[in-house]
N, CA, C and O atoms as a GROMACS GRO file, in nm:
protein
  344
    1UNK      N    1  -0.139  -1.411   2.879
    1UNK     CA    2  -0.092  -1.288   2.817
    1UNK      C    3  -0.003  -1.318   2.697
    1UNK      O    4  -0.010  -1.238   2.604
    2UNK      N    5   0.082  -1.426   2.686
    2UNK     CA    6   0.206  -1.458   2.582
    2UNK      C    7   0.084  -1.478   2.460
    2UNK      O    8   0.091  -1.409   2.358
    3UNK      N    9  -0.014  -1.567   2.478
    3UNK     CA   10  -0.085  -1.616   2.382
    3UNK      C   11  -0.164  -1.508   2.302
    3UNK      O   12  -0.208  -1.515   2.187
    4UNK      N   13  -0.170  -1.415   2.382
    4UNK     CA   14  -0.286  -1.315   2.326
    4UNK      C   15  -0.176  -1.203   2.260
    4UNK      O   16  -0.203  -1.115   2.178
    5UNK      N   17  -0.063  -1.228   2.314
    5UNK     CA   18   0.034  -1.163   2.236
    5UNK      C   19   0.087  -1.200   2.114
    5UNK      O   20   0.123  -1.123   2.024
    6UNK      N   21   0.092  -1.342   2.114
    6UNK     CA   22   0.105  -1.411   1.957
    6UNK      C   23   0.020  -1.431   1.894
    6UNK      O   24   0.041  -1.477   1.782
    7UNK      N   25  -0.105  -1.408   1.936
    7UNK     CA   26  -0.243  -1.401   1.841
    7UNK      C   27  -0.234  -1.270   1.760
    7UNK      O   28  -0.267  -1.271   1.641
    8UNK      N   29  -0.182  -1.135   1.830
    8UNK     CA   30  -0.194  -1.013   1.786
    8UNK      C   31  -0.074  -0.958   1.708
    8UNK      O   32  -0.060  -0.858   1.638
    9UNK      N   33   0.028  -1.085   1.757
    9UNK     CA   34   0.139  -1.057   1.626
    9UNK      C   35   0.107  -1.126   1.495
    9UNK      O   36   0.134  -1.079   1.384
   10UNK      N   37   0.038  -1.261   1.523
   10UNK     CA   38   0.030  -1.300   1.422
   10UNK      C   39  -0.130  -1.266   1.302
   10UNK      O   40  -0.152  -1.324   1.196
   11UNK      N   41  -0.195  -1.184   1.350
   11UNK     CA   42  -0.242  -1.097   1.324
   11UNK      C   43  -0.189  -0.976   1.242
   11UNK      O   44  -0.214  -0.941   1.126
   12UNK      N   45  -0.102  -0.921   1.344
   12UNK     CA   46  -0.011  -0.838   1.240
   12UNK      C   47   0.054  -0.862   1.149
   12UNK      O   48   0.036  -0.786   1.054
   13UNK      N   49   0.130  -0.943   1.135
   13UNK     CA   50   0.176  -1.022   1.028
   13UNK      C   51   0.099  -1.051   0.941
   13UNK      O   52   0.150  -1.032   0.830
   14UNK      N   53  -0.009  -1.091   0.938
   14UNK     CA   54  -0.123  -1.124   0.831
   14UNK      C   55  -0.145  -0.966   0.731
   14UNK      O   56  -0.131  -0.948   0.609
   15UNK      N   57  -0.181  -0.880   0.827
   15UNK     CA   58  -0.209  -0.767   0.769
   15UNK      C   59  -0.086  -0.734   0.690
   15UNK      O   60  -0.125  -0.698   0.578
   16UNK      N   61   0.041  -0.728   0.696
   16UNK     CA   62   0.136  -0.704   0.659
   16UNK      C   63   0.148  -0.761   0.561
   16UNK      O   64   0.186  -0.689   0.469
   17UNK      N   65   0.127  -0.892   0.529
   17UNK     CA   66   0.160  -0.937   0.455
   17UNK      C   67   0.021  -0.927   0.314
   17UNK      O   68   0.036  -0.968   0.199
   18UNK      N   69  -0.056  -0.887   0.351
   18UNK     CA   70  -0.163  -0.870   0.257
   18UNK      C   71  -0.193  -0.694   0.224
   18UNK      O   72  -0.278  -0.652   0.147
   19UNK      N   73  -0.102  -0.614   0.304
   19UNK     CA   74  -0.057  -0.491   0.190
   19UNK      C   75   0.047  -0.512   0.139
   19UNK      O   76   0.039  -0.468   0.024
   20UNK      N   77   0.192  -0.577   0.165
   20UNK     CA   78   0.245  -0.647   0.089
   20UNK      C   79   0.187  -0.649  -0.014
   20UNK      O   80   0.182  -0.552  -0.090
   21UNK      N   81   0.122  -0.782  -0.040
   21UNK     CA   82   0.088  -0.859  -0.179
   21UNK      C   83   0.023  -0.749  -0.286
   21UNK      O   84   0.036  -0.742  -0.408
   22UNK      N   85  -0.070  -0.642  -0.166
   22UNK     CA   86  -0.215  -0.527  -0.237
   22UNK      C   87  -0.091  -0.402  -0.370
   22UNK      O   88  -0.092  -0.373  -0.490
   23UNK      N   89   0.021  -0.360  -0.216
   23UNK     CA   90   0.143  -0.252  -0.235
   23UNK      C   91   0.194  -0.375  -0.403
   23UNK      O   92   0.135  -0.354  -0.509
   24UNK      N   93   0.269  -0.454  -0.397
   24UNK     CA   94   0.310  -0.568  -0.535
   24UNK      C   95   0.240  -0.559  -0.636
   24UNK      O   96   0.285  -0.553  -0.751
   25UNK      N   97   0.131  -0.556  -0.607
   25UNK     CA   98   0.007  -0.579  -0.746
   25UNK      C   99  -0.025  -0.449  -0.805
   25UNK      O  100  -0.053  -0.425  -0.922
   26UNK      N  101  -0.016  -0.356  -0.692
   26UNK     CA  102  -0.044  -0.233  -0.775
   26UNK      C  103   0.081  -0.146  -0.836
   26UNK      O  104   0.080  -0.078  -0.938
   27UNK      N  105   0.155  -0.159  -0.774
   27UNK     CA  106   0.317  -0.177  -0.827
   27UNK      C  107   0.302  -0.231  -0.996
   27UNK      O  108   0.332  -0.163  -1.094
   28UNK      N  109   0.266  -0.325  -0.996
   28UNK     CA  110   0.295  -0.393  -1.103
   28UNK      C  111   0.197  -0.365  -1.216
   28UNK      O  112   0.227  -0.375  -1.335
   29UNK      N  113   0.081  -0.331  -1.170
   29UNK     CA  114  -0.046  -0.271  -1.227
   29UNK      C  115   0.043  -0.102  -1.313
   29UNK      O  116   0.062  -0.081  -1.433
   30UNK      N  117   0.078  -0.014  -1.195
   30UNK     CA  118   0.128   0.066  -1.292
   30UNK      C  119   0.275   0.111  -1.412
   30UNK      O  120   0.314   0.200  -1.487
   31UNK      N  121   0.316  -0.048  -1.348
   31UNK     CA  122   0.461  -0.002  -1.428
   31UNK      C  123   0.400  -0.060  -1.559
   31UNK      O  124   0.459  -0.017  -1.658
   32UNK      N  125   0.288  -0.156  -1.589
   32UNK     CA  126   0.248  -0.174  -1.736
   32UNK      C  127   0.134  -0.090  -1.762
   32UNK      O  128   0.055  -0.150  -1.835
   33UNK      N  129   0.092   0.031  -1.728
   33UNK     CA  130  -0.017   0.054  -1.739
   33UNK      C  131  -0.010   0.198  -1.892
   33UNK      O  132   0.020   0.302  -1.834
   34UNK      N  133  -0.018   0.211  -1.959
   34UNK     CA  134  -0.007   0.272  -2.074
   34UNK      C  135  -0.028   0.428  -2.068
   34UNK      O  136  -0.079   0.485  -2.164
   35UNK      N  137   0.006   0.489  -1.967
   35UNK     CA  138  -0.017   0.650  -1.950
   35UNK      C  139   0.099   0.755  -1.941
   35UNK      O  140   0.213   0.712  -1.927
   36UNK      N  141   0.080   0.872  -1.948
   36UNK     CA  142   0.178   0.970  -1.949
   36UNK      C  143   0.229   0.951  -1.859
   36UNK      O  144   0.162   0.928  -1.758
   37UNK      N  145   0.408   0.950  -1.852
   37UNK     CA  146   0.471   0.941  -1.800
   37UNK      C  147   0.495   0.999  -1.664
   37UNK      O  148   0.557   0.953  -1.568
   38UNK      N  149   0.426   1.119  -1.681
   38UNK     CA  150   0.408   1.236  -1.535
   38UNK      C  151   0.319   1.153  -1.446
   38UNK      O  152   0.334   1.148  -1.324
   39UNK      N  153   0.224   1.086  -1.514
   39UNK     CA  154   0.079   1.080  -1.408
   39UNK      C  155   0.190   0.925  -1.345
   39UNK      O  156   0.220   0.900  -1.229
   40UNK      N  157   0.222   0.858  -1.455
   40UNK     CA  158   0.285   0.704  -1.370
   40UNK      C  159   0.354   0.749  -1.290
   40UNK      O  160   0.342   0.680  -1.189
   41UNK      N  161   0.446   0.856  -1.269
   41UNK     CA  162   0.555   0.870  -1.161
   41UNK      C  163   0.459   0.934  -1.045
   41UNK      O  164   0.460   0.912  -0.924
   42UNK      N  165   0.387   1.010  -1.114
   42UNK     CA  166   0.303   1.055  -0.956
   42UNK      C  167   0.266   0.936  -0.853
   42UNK      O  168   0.291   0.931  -0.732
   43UNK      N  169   0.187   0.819  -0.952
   43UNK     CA  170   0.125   0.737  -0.885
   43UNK      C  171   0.251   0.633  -0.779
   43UNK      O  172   0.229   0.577  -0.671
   44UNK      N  173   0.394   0.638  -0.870
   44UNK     CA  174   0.465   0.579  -0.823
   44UNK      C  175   0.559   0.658  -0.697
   44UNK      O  176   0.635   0.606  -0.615
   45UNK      N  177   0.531   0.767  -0.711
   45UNK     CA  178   0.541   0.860  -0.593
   45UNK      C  179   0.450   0.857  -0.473
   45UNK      O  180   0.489   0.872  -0.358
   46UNK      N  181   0.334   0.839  -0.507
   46UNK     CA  182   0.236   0.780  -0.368
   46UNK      C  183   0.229   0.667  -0.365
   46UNK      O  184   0.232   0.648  -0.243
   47UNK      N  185   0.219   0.537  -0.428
   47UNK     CA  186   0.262   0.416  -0.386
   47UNK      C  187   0.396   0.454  -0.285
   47UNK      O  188   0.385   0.453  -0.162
   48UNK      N  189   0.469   0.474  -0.325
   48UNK     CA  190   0.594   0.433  -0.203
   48UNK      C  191   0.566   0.463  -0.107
   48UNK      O  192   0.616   0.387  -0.024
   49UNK      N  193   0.487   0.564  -0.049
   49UNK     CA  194   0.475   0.619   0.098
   49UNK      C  195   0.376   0.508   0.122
   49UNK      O  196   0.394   0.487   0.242
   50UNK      N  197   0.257   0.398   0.071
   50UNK     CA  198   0.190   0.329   0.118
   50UNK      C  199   0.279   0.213   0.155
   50UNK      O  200   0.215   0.145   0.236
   51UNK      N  201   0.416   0.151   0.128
   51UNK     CA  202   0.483   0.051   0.145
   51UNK      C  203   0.525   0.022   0.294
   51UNK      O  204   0.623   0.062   0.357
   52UNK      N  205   0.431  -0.053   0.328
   52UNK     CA  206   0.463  -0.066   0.495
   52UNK      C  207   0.596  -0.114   0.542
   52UNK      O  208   0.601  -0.105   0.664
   53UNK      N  209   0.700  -0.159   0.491
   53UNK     CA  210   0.823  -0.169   0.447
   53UNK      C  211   0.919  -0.055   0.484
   53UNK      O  212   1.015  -0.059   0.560
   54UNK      N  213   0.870   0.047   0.413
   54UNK     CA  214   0.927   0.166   0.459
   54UNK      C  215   0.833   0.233   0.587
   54UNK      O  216   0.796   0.349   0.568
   55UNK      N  217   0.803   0.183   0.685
   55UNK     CA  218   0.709   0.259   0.774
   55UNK      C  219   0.838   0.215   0.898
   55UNK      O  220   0.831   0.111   0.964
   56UNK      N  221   0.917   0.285   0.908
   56UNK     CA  222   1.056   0.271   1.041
   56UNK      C  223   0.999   0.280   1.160
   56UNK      O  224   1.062   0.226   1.251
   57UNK      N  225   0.892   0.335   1.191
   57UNK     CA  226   0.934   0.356   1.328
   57UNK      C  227   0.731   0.338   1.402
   57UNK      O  228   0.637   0.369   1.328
   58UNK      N  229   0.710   0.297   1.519
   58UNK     CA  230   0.578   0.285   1.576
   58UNK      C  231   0.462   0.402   1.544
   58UNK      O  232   0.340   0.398   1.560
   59UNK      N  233   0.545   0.507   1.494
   59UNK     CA  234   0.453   0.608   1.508
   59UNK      C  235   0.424   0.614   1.362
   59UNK      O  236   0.308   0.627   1.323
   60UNK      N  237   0.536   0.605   1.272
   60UNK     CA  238   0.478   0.576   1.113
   60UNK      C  239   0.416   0.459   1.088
   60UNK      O  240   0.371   0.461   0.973
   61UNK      N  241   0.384   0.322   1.163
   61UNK     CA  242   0.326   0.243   1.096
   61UNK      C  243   0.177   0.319   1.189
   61UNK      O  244   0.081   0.327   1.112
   62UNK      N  245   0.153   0.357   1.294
   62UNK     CA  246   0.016   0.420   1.312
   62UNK      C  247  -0.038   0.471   1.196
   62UNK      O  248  -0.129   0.423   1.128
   63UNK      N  249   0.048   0.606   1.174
   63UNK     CA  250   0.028   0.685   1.075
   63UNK      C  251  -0.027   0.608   0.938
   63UNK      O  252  -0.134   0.643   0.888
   64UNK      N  253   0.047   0.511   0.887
   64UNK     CA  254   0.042   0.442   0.778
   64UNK      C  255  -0.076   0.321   0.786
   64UNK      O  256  -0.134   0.276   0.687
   65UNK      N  257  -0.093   0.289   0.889
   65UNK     CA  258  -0.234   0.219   0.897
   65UNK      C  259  -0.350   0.294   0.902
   65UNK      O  260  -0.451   0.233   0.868
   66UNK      N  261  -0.366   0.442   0.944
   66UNK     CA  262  -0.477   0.517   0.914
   66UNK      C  263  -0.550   0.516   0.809
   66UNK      O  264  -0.674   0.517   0.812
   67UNK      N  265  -0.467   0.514   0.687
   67UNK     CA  266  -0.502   0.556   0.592
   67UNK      C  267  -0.495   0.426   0.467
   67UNK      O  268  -0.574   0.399   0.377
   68UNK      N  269  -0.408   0.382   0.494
   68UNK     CA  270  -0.307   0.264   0.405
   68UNK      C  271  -0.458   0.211   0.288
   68UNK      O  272  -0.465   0.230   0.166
   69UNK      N  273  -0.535   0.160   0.355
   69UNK     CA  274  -0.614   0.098   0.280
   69UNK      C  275  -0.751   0.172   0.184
   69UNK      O  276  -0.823   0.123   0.098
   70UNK      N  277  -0.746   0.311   0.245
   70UNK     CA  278  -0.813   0.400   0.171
   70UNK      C  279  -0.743   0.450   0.067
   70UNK      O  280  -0.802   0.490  -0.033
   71UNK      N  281  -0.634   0.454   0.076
   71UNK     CA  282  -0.515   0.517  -0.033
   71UNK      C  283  -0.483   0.414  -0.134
   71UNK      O  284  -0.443   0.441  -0.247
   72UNK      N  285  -0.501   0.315  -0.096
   72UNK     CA  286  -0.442   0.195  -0.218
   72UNK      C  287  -0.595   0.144  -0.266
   72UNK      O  288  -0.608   0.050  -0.345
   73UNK      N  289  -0.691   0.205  -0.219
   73UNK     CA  290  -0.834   0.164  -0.298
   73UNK      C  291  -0.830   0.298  -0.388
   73UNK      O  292  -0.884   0.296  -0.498
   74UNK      N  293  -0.770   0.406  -0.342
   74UNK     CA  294  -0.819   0.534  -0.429
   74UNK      C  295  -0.743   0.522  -0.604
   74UNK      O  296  -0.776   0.544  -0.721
   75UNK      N  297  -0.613   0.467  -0.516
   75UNK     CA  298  -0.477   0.472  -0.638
   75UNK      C  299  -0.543   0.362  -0.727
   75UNK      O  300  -0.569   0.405  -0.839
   76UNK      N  301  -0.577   0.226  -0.707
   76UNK     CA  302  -0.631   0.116  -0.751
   76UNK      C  303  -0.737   0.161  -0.871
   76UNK      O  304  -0.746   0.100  -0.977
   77UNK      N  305  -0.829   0.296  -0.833
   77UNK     CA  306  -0.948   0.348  -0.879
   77UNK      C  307  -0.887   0.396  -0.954
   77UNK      O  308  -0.911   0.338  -1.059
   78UNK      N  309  -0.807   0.481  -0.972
   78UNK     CA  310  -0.759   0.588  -1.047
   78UNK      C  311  -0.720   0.505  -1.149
   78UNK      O  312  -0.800   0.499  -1.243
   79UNK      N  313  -0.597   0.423  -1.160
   79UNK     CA  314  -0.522   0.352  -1.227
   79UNK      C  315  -0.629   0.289  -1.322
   79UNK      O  316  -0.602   0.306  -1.441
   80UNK      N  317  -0.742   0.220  -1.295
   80UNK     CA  318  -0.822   0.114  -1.344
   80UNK      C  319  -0.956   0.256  -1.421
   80UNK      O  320  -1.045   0.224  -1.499
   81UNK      N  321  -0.940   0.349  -1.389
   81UNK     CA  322  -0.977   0.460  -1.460
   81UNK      C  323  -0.928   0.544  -1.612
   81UNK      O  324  -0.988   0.593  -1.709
   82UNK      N  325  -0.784   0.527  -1.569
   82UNK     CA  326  -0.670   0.579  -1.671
   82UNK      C  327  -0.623   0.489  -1.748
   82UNK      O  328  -0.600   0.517  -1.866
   83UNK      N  329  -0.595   0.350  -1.694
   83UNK     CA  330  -0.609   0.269  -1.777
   83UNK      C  331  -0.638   0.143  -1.799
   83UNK      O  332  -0.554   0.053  -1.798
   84UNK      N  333  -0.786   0.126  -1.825
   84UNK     CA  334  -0.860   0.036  -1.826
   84UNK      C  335  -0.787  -0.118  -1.857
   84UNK      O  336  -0.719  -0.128  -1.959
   85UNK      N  337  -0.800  -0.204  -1.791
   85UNK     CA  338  -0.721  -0.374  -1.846
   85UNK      C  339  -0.582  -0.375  -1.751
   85UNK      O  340  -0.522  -0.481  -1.737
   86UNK      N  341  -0.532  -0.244  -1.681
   86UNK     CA  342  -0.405  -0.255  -1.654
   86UNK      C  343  -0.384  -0.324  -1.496
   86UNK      O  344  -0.270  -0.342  -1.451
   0.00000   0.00000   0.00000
């Protein structure tokens, strides 16, 4: 049981750490990205709720894994839509 428990943390951890890196890059994608100022804060307004970082409590990281990776492919789309190279 311990083992299959550190397989599934360290599991978790993996995942964590690779929206990490996804949440960083796109972070960084829109603070250089060349668009109206309204649309960057929007985007930087839904980035933050994807930051598993801020997910406090068992029931928000559920919540935040539902979706997490559909939302940072949509934002990713958008961004690379609005502004191409960024």
């Amino acid at each position: 049981a311990s083992r299959l428990r550190a397989g599934r943390d360290s599991v978790g951890r993996g995942i964590a750490a690779s929206l990490r890196g996804e949440y960083a890059a796109l972070a960084e994608s829109i603070e250089v990205a060349v668009v109206d100022p309204a649309v960057k804060a929007g985007w930087r307004d839904r980035l933050a709720r994807l930051d598993p970082d801020g997910w406090e409590s068992p029931e928000a990281v559920l919540a935040g894994m539902a979706t997490v990776q559909r939302d940072l492919d949509v934002l990713t789309d958008e961004l690379g839509r609005a502004a191409p190279g960024a």
